[in-house]
Short mmCIF file of C-alpha atoms in Angstrom, two decimals:
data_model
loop_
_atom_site.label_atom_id
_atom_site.label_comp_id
_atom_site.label_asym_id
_atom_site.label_seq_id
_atom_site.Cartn_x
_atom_site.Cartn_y
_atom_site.Cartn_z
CA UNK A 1 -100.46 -23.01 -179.88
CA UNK A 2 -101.49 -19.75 -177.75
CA UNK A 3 -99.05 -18.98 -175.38
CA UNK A 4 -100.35 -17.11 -172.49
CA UNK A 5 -97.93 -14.48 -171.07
CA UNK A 6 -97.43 -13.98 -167.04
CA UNK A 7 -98.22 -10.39 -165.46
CA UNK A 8 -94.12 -9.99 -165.53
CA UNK A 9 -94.06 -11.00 -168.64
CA UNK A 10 -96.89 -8.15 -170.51
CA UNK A 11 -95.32 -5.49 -168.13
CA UNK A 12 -91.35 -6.56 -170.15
CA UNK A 13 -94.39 -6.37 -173.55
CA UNK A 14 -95.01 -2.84 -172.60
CA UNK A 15 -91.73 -1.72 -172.56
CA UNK A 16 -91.36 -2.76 -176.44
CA UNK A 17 -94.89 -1.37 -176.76
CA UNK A 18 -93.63 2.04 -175.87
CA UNK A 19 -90.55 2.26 -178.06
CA UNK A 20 -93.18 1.48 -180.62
CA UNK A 21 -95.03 4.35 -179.48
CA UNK A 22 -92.54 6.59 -179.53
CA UNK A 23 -91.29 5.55 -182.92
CA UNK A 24 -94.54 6.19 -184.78
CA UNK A 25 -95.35 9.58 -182.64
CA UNK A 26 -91.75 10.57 -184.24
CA UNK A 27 -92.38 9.43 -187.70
CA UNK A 28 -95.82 11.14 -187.79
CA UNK A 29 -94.35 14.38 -186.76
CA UNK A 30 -91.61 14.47 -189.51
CA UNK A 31 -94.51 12.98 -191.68
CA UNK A 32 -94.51 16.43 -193.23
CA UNK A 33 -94.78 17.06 -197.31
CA UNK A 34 -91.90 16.96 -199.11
CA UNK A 35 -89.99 14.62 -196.52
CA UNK A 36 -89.52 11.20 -198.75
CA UNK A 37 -90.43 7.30 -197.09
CA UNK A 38 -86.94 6.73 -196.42
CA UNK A 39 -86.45 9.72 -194.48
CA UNK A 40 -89.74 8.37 -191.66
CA UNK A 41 -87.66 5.55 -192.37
CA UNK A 42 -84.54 6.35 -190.72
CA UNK A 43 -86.66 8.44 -187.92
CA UNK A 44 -87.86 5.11 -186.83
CA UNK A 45 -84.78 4.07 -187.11
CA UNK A 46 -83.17 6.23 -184.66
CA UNK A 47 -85.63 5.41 -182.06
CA UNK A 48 -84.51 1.77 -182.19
CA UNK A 49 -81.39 3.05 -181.67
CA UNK A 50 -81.43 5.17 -178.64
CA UNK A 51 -83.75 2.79 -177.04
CA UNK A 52 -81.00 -0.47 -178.02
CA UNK A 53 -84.06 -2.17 -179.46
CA UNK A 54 -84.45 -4.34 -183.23
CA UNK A 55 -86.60 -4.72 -185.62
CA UNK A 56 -89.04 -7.46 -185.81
CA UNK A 57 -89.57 -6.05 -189.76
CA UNK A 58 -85.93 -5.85 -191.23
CA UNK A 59 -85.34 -8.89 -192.96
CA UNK A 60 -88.56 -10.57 -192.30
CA UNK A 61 -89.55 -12.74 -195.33
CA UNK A 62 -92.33 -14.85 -195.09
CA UNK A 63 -93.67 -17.16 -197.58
CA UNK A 64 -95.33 -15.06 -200.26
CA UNK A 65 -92.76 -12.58 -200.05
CA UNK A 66 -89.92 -12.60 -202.87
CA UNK A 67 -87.16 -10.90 -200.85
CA UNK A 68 -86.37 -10.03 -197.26
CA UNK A 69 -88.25 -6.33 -195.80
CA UNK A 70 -85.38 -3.68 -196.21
CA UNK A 71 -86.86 -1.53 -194.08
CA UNK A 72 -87.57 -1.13 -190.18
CA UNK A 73 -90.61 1.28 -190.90
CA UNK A 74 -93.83 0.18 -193.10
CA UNK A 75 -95.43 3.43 -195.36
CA UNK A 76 -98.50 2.85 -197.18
CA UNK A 77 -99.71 5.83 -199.25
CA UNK A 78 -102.94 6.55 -200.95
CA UNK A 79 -104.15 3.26 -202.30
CA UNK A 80 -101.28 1.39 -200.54
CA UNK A 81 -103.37 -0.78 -197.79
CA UNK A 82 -100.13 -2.26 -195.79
CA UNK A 83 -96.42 -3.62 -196.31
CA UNK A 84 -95.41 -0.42 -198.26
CA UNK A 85 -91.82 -0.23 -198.58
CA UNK A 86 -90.14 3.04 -197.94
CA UNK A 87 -88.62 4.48 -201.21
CA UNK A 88 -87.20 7.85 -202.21
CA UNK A 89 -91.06 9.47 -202.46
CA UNK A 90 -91.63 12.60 -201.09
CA UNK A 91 -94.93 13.35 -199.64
CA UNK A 92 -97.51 15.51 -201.17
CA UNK A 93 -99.80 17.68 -199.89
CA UNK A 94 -102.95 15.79 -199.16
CA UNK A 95 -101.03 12.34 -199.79
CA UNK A 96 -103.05 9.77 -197.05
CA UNK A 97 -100.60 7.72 -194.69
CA UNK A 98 -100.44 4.51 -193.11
CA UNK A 99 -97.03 3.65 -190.71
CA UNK A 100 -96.52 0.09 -189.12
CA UNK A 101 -93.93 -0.38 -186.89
CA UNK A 102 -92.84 -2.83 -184.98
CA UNK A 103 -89.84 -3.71 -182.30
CA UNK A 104 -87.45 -5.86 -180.10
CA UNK A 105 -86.69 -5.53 -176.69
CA UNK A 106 -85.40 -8.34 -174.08
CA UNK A 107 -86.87 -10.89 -176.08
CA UNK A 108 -90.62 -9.46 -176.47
CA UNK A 109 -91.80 -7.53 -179.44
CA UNK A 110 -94.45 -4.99 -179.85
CA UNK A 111 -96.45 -4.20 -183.27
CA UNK A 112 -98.49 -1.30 -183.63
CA UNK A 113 -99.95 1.43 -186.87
CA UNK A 114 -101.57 4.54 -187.28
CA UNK A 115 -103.02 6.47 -190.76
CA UNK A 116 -103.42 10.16 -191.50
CA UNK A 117 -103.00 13.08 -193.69
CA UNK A 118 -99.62 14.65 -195.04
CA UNK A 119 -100.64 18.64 -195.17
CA UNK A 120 -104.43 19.63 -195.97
CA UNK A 121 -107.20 16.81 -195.45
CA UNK A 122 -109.77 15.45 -197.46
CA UNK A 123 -112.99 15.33 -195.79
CA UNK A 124 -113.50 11.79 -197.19
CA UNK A 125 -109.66 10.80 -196.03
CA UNK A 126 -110.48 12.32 -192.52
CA UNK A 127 -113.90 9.94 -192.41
CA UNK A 128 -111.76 6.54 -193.58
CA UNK A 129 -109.19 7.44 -190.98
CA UNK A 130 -112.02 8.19 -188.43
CA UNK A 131 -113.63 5.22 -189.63
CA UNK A 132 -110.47 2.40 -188.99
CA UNK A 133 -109.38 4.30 -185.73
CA UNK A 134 -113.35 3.54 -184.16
CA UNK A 135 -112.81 -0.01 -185.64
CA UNK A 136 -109.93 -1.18 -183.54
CA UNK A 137 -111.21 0.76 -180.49
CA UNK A 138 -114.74 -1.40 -180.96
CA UNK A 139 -112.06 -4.21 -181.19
CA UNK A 140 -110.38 -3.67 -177.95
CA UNK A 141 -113.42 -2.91 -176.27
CA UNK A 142 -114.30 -6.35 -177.18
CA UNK A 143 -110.91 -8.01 -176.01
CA UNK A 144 -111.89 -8.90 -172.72
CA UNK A 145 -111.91 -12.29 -170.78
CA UNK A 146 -114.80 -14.29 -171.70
CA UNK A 147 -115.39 -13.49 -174.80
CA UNK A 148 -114.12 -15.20 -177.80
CA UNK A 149 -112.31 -14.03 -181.03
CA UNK A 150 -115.39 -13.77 -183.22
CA UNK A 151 -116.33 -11.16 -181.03
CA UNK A 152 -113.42 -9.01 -181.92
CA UNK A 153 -113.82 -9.85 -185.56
CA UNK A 154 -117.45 -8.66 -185.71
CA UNK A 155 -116.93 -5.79 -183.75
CA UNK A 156 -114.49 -4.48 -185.83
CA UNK A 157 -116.10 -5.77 -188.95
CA UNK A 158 -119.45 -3.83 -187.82
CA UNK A 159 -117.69 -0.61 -187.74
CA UNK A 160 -116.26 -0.65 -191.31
CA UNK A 161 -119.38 -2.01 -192.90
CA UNK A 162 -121.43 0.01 -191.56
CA UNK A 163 -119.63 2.72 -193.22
CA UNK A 164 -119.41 1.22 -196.73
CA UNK A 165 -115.97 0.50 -196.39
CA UNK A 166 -114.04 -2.79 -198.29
CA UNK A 167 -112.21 -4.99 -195.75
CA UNK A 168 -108.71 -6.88 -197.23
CA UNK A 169 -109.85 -10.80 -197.95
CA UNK A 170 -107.89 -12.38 -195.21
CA UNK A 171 -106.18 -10.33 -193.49
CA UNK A 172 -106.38 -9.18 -189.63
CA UNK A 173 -104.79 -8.67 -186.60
CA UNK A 174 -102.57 -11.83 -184.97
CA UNK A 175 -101.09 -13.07 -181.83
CA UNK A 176 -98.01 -11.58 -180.58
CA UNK A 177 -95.19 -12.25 -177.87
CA UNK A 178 -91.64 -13.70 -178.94
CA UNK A 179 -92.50 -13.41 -182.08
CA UNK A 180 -94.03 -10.94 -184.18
CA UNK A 181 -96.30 -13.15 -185.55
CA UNK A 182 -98.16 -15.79 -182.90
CA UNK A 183 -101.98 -17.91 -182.56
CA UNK A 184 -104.54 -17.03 -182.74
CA UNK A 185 -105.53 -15.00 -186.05
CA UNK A 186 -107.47 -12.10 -185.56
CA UNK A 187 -109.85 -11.69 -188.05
CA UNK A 188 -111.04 -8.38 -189.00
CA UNK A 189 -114.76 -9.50 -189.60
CA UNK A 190 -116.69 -12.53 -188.14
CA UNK A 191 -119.71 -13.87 -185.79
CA UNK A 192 -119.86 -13.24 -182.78
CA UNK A 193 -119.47 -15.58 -180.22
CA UNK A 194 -117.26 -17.70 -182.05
CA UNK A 195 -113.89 -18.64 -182.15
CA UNK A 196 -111.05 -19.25 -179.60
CA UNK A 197 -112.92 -18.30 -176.15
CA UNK A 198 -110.03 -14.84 -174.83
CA UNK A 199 -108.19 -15.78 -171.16
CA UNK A 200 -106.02 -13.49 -169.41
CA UNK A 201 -102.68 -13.36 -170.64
CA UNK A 202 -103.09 -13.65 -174.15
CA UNK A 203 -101.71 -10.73 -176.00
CA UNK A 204 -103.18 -10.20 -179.44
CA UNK A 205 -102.41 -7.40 -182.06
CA UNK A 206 -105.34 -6.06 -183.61
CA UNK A 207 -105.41 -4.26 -186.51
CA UNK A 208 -108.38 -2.73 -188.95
CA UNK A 209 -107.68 -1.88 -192.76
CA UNK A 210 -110.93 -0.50 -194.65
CA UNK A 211 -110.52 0.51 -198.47
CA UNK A 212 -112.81 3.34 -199.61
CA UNK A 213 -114.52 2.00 -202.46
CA UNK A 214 -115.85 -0.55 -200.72
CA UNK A 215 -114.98 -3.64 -202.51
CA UNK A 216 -112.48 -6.12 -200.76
CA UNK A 217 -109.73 -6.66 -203.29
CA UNK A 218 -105.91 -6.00 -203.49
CA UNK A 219 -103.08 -6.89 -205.41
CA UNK A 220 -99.18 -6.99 -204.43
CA UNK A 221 -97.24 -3.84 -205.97
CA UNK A 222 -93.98 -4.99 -208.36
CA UNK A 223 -92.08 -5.11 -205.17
CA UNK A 224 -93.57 -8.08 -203.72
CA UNK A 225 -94.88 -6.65 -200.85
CA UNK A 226 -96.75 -3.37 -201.12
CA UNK A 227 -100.60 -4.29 -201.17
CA UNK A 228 -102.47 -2.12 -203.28
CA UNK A 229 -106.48 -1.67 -203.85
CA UNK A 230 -107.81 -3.14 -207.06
CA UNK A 231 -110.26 -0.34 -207.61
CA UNK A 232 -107.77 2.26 -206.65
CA UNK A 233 -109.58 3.62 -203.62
CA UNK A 234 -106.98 5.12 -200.68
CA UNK A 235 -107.11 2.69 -197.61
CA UNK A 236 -106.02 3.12 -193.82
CA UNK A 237 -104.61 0.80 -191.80
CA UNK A 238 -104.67 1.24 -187.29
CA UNK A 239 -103.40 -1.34 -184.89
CA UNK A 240 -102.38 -1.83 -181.42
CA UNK A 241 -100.95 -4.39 -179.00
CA UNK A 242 -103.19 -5.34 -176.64
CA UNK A 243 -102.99 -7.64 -173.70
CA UNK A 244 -106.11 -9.72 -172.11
CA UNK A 245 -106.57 -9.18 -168.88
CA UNK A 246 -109.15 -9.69 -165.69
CA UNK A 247 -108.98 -5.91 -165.31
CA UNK A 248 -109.59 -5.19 -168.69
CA UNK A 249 -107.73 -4.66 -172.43
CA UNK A 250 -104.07 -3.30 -171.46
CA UNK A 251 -103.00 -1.38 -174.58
CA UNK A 252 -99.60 -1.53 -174.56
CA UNK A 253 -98.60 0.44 -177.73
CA UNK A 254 -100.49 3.42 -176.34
CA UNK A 255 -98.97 6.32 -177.67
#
């Protein structure tokens, strides 16, 4: 069931949005080499904290998952795709990043992720992280009323095809609200046209991953929830929260 949120309702949306925002802005900016996961960890952390928000990730344990997430802050490095658990590794220079974040507050929760580069760049890490960040703006640019979700999922699906990237088997973006995780599914590669026809006031996360090799598989790390490429290609993960509405996508993770 889709729940469609009132104006009131997205504006309360953006104000978890934001703390979201400004959790991942501070994370990237400590993101430096030689800090270790645990450390972006507790960054996040803090911002919870001063903003008397939760997290929507500690202690979340869905099905396939063999313990609770210990952790308020995902970190997905090098051939990580998503779900990385923060651990005592430091960065190194070059290392390529992927945070997800998410957060609580008065009842609504906001989702949102961003890759990049710990000290000097690859050209080819710059082009993946290029690469998902134009994916999930074709996405929003799609997310408008009228439309449907296919449209999303080929838009974004376009983008990281077209430049020879591998796209995770089954997983994508998701509705979002009360809960982290809502209706519809957001797939990350589709037809267009198709799919659950967009309204205003449904609020959607959508979120690209592209692996560089270009094939499509991943395995789960010993921990149970790091996702890792088969071929052992680095990956990049971007998402935002974004509301439908008759004026247009409302990003309300905007950082």
């Amino acid at each position: 069931m889709v729940e469609l949120k009132t104006d009131t309702s997205i504006d309360a949306m953006y104000e978890a949005g934001q703390v979201v925002a400004r959790a991942l802005t501070a994370a990237r900016k400590a993101a430096d080499v030689g800090v270790s996961l645990l450390e972006l960890d507790e960054v996040a952390h803090d911002v919870l904290r001063e903003a008397g928000a939760t997290s929507p990730f500690l202690g979340y344990r869905p099905s396939f998952a063999p313990t609770p997430f210990p952790a308020v802050l995902c970190v997905s490095v090098n051939d990580a795709i998503v779900h990385g658990v923060p651990t005592r590794y430091r960065l190194c220079d070059g290392d390529l990043v992927s945070i997800d974040f998410g957060a609580e507050l008065g009842g609504w929760v906001g989702d949102s992720a961003l890759s990049f580069v710990a000290g000097t760049p690859r050209a080819a890490d710059l082009r993946l992280v290029g690469t998902v960040e134009q994916a999930l703006a074709a996405g929003i640019e799609a997310a408008v009323v009228g439309n449907r979700i296919g449209d999303i999922a080929h838009a974004i699906g376009t983008v990281c095809r077209g430049a020879g990237y591998g796209i995770p088997d089954g997983f994508g973006g998701h509705g979002i609200g009360r809960r982290m995780h809502e209706d519809p599914g957001v797939p990350n590669e589709g037809r267009p046209g198709r799919g659950m026809r967009l309204r205003h006031g449904m609020v959607l996360a959508i979120e690209p991953m592209v692996i560089a090799g270009g094939t499509d598989g991943y395995h789960a790390a010993p921990d149970g929830w790091t996702l890792k490429t088969n071929d052992g290609s680095r990956a990049a993960h971007a998402e935002h929260t974004v509301a439908i509405t008759d004026s247009g996508p409302r990003i309300l993770t905007a950082r």
